C-alpha positions as semicolon CSV with decimal commas, in nm:
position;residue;x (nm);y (nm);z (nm)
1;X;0,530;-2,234;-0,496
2;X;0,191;-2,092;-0,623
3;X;0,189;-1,818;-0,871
4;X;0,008;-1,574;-0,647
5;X;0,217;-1,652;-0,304
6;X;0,533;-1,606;-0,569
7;X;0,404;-1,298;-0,725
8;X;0,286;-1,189;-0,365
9;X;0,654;-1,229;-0,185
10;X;0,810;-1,008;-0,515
11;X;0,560;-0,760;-0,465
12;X;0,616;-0,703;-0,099
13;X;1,009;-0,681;-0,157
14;X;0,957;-0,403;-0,402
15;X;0,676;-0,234;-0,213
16;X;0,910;-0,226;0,134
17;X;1,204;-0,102;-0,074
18;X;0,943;0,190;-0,190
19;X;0,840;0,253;0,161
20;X;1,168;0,315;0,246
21;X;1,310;0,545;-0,016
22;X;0,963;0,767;0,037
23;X;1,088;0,823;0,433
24;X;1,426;0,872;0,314
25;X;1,424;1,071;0,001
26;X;1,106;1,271;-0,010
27;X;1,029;1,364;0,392
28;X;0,895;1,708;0,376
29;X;0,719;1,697;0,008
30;X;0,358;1,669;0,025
31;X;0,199;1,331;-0,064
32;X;0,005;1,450;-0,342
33;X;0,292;1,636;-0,525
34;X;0,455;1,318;-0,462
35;X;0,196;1,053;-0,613
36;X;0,102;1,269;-0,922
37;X;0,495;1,282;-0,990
38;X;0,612;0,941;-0,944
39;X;0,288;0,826;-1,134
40;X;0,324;1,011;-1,389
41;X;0,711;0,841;-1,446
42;X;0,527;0,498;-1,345
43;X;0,294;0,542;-1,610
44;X;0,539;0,697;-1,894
45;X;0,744;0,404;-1,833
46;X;0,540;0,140;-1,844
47;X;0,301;0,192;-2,117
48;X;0,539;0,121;-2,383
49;X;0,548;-0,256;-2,201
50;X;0,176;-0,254;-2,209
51;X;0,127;-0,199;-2,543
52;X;0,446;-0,446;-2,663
53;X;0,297;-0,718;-2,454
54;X;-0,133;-0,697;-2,447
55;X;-0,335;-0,907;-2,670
56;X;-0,634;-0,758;-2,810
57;X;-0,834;-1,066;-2,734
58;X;-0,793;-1,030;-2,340
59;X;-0,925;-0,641;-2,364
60;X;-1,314;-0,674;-2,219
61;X;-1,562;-0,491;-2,376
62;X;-1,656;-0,185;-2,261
63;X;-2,032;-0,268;-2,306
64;X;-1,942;-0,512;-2,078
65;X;-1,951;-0,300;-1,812
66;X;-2,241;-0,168;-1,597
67;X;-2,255;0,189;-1,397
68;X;-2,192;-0,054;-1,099
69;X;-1,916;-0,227;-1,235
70;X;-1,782;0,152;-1,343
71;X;-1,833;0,292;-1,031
72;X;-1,651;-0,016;-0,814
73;X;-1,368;0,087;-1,014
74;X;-1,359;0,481;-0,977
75;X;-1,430;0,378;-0,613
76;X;-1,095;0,183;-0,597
77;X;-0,875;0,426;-0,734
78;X;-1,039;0,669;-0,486
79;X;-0,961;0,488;-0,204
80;X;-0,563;0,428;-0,351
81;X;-0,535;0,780;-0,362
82;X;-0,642;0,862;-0,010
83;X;-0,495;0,573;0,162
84;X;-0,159;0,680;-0,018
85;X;-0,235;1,045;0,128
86;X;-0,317;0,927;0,487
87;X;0,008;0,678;0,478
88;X;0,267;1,004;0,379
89;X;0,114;1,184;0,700
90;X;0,168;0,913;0,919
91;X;0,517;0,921;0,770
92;X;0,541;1,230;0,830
93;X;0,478;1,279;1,131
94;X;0,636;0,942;1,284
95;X;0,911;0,701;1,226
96;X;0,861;0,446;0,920
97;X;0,957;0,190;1,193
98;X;0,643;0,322;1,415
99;X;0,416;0,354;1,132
100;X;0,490;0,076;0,892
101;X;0,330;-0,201;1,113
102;X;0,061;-0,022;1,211
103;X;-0,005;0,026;0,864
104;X;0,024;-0,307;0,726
105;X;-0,255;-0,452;0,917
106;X;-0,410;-0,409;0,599
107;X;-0,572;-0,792;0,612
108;X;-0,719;-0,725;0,968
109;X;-0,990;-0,555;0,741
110;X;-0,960;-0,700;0,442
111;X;-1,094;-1,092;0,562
112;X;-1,392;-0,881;0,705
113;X;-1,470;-0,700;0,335
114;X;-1,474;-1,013;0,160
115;X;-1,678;-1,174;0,443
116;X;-2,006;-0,949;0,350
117;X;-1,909;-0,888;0,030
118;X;-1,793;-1,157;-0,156
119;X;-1,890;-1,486;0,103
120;X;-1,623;-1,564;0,234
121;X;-1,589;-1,757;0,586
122;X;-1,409;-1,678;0,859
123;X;-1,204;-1,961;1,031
124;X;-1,048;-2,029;1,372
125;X;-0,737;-1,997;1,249
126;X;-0,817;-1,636;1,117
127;X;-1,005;-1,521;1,401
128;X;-0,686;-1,585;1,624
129;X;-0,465;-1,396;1,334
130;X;-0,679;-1,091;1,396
131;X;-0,592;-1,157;1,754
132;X;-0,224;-1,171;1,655
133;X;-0,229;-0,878;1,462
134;X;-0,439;-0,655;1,709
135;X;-0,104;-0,717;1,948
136;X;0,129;-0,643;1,648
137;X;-0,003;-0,304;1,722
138;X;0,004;-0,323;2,079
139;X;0,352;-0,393;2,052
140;X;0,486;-0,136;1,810
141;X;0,346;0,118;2,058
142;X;0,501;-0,045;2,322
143;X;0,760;0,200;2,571
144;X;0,874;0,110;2,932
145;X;0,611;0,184;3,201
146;X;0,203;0,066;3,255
147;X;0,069;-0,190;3,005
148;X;-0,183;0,003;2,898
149;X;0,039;0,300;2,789
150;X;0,058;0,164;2,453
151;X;-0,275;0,158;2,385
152;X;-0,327;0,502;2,470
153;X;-0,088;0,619;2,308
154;X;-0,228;0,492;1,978
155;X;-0,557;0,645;2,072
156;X;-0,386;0,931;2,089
157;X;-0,099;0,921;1,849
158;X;-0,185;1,121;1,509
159;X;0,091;0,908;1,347
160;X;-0,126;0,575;1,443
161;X;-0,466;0,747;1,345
162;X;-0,335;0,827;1,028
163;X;-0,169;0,493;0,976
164;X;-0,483;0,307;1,088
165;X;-0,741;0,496;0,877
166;X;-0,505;0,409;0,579
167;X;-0,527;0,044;0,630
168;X;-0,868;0,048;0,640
169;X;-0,856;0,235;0,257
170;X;-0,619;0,010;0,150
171;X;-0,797;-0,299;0,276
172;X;-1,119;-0,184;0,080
173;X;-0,880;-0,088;-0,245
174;X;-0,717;-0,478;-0,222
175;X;-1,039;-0,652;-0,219
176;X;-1,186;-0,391;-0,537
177;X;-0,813;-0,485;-0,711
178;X;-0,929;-0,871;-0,688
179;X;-1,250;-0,789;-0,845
180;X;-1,105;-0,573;-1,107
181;X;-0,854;-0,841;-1,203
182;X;-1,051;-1,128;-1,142
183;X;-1,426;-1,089;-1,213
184;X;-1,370;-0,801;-1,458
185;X;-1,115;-0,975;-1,605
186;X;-0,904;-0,665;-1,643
187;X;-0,544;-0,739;-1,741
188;X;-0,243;-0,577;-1,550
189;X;-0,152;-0,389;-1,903
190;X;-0,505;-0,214;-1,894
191;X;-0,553;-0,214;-1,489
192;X;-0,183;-0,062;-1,372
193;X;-0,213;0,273;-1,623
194;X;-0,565;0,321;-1,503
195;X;-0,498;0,305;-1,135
196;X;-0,212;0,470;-1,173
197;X;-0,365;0,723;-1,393
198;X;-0,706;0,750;-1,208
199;X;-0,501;0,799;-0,841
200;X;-0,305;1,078;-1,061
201;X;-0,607;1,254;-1,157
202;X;-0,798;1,223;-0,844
203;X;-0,480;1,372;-0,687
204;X;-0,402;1,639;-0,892
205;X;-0,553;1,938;-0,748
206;X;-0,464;1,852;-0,434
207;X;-0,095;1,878;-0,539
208;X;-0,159;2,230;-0,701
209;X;-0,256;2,374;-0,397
210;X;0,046;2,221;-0,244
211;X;0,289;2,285;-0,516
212;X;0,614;2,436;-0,331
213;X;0,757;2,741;-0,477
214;X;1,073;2,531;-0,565
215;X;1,036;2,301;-0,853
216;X;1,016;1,969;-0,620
217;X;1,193;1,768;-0,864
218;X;1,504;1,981;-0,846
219;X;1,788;1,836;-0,796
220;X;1,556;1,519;-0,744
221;X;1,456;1,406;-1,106
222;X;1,659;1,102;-1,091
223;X;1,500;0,983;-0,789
224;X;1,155;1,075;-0,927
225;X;1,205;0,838;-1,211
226;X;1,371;0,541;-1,031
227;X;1,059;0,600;-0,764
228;X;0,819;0,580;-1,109
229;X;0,989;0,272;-1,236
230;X;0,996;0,088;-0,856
231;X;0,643;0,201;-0,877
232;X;0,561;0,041;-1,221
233;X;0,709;-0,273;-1,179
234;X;0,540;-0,284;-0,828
235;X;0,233;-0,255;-0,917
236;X;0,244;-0,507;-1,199
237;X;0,344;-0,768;-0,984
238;X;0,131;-0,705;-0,722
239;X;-0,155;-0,722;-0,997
240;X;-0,040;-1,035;-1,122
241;X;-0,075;-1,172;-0,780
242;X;-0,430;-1,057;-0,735
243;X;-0,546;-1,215;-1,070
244;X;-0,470;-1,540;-0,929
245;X;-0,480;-1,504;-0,599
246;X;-0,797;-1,429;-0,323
247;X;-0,766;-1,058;-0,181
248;X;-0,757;-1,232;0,208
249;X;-0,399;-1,461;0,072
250;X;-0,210;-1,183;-0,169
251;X;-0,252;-0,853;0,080
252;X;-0,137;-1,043;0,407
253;X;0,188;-1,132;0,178
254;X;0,241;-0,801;-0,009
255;X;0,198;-0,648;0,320
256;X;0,513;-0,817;0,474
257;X;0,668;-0,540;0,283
258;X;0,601;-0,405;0,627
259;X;0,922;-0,609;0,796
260;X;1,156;-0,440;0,475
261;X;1,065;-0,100;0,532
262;X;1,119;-0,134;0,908
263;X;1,440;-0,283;0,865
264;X;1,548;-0,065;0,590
265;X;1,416;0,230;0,836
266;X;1,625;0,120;1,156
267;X;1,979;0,021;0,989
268;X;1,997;0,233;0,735
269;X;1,822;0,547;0,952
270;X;1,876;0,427;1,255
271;X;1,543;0,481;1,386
272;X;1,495;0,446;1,760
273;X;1,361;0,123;1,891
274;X;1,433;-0,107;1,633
275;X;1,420;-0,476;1,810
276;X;1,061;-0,387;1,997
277;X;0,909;-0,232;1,651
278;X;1,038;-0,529;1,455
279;X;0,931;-0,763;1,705
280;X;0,566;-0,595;1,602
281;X;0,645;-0,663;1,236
282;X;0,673;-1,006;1,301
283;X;0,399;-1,061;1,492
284;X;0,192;-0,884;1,192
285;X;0,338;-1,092;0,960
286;X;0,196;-1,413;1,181
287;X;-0,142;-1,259;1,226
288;X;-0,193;-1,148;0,898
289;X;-0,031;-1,584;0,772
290;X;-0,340;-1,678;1,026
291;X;-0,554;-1,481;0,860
292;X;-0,473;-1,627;0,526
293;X;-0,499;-1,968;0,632
């Protein structure tokens, strides 16, 4: 198996394990006092790795850099930090089982990015996955009665406009990861503190004007630092994938972690129309393999 599908297939695991636990454990705290918390333990944690394991030779320059190189990173941890923000009200305000598909047609946008971006072409084969993955959301909005009624009830449903305009950051934020990692040359050691540290910042007054009068962390510390460390190792992963990898063949396979959170969500939670909103994991998971192809 190829580093980056290997790297890719960890990553999603982790990530749907992480979608999960956010539904279950922290429904009710808002996303921003969330993120700056949990990255703040991701980062605390994880810089004592960086610093055991970097090489000084792979740190770049920092002359190497232009204002446009600078800015299509500050733009990428911008869009982290408010596709994280649109994702927790979707989950919010839906079931992780409604909203994690919807969500995870991430690579519907990404192919497009890299497209008039970066040159890529777009195939048969990916054309129909876009196909396949437009019905993946048909189908997780699917209910007894007219065929339409699913589709208007994602035109409708603040859960889906929230988890669609996240995808659409997210897609953006994957193909500025592959140029951070690959033609900046950035390596995970340097690149996870900084996102993770730039999403914190960008974040951070946001979560003061939503800081609850209770400490959030009471009674919830452990959790807090078990979400930094999933978090940490996460994202390290899924940047080792990207450094090898093309945005359009890592984020359709990190974004299977789409088919763990549902089925985390409908055991474990028992979440209301498991089989159908599976059924439109699935069928993501196929578009968004077409797409990669």
């Amino acid at each position: 198996m190829e580093p980056g599908i290997f790297f890719s297939l960890v990553a999603a695991v982790i990530w749907g394990v992480f979608l999960f636990s956010l539904k279950r454990y922290f429904d009710g705290v808002h996303a921003a006092v969330v993120v700056v918390l949990v990255n703040g333990f991701a980062i605390a944690l994880y810089l004592p790795y960086a610093v055991l394991t970097l090489d000084s030779a792979e740190i770049p320059a920092a002359a190497s850099f232009s204002p446009q190189d600078i800015g299509v990173l500050v733009l990428t941890i911008a869009l982290v930090a408010l596709a994280f923000v649109l994702f927790m009200r979707a989950l919010n305000a839906g079931e992780v089982s409604y909203v994690a598909p919807i969500n995870k047609i991430v690579p519907v946008f990404v192919l497009p990015i890299e497209v008039l971006l970066l040159g890529q072409h777009l195939t048969a084969l990916q054309v129909s996955g876009v196909v396949v993955a437009t019905i993946a959301i048909y189908v997780a909005n699917y209910e007894r009665g007219p065929l339409l009624a699913p589709i208007r009830r994602a035109a409708t449903s603040v859960p889906a406009q929230f988890a669609l305009l996240s995808a659409m950051c997210y897609a953006a934020s994957d193909v500025g990861k592959r140029v951070a990692l690959q033609e900046f040359a950035l390596p995970p050691q340097i690149w996870v503190p900084l996102l993770q540290g730039g999403v914190l910042v960008f974040l951070l007054p946001l979560a003061y004007r939503h800081w609850p009068d209770e400490d959030p962390w009471t009674g919830r510390l452990p959790l807090y630092v078990a979400m930094g460390l999933i978090v940490a190792v996460a994202e390290h992963v899924t940047s080792l994938a990207f450094a090898v990898a093309p945005a359009s063949i890592a984020s359709p396979i990190v974004n299977t972690q789409a088919i763990v959170a549902v089925i985390l969500g409908g055991v474990l939670l028992d979440e209301s129309a498991l089989r159908t909103r599976l059924v439109a994991a699935v069928l993501a998971v196929i578009g968004v393999a077409l797409i990669a192809t």
